[in-house]
PDB file of C-alpha atoms in Angstrom:
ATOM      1  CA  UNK T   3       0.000   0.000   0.000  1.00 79.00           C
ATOM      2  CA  UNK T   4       1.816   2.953  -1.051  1.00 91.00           C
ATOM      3  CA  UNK T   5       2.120   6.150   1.772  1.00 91.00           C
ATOM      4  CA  UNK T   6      -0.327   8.563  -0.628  1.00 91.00           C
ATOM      5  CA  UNK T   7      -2.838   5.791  -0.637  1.00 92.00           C
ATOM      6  CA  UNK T   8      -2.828   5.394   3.010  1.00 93.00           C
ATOM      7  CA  UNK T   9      -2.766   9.159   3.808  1.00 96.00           C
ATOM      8  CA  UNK T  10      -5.931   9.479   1.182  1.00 95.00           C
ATOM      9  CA  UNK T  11      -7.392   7.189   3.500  1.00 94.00           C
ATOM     10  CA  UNK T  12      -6.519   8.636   6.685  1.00 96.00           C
ATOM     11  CA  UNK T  13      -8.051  11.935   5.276  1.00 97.00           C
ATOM     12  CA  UNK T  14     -11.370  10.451   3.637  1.00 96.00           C
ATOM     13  CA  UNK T  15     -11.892   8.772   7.301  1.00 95.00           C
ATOM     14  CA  UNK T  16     -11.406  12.391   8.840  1.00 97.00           C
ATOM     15  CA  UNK T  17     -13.682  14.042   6.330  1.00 96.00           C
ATOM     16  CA  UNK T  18     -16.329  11.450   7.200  1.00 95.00           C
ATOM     17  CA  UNK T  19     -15.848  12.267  10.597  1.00 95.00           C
ATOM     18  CA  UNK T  20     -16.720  15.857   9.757  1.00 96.00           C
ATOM     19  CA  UNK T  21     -13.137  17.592  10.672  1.00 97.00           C
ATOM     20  CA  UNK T  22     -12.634  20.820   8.466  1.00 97.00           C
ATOM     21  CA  UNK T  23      -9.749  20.951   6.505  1.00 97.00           C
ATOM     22  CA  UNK T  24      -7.908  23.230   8.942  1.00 98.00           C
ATOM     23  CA  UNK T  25      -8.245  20.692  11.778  1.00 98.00           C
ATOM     24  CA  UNK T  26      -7.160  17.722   9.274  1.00 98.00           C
ATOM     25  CA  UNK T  27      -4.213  19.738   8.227  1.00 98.00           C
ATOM     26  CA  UNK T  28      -3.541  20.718  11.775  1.00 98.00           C
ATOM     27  CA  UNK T  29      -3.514  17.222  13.345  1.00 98.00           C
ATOM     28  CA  UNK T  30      -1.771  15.210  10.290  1.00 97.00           C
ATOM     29  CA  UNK T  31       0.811  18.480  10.376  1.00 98.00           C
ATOM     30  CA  UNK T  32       0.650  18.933   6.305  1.00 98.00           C
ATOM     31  CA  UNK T  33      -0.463  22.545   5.049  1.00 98.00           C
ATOM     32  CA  UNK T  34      -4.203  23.427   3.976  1.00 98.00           C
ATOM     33  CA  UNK T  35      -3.136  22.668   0.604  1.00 98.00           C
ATOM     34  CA  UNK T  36      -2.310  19.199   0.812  1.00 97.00           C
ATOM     35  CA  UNK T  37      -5.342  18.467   2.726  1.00 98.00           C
ATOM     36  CA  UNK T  38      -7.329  19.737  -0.540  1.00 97.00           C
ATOM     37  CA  UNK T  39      -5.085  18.373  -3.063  1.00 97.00           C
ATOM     38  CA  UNK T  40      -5.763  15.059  -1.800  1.00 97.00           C
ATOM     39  CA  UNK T  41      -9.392  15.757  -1.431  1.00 97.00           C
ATOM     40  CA  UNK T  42      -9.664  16.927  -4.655  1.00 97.00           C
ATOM     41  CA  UNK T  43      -7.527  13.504  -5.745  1.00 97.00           C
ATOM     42  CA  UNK T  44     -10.223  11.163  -3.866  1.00 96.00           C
ATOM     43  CA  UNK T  45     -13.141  12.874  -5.205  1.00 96.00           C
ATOM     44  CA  UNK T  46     -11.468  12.911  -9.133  1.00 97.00           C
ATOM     45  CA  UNK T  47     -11.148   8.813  -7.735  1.00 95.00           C
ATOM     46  CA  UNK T  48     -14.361   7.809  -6.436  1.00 95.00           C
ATOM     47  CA  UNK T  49     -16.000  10.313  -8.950  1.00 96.00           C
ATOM     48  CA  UNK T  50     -17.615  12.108  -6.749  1.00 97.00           C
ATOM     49  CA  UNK T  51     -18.446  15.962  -7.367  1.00 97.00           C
ATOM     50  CA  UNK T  52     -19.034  17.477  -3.747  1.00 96.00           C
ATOM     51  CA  UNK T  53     -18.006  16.634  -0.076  1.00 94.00           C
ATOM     52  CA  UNK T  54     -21.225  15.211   0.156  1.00 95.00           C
ATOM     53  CA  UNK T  55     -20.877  12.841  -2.541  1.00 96.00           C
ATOM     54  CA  UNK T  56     -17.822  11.915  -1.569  1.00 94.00           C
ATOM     55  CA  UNK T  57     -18.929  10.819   1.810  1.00 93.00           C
ATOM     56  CA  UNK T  58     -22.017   9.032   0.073  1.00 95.00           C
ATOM     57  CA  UNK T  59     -19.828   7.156  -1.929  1.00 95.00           C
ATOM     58  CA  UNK T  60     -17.336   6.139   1.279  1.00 92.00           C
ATOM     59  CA  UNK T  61     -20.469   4.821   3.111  1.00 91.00           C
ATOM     60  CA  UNK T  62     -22.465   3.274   0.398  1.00 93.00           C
ATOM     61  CA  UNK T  63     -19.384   1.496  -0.827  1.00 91.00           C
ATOM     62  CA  UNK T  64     -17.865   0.679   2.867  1.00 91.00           C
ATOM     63  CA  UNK T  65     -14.832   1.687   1.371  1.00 87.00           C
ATOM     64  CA  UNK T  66     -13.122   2.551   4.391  1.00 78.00           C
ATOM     65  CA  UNK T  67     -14.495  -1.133   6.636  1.00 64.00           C
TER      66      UNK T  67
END
């Protein structure tokens, strides 16, 4: 499993848990940026076009279980 893979997943399970990207960025220690780079990366992934898709998708899929 390669590190961006696992830190896309580490993020997705914090966006699910309904952190902002401030406090994911703050408590993984990467910039703002990164946090919405790799948002932006999962979503383009899972084809999802909001947030709220993106957590559909997580949770209708179990992707994360």
């Amino acid at each position: 499993m390669s590190k961006t893979f696992r830190r896309e997943q580490q993020i997705l399970e914090m966006i699910i848990d309904e952190k902002t990207t401030h406090e994911i960025s703050t408590q993984l220690f990467i910039s703002f940026g990164t946090v919405e780079t790799h948002r932006r990366n999962i979503m383009i992934k899972l084809g999802a076009k909001n947030t709220a898709g993106l957590v559909r998708i997580a949770l209708e899929y179990e992707i994360l279980k």
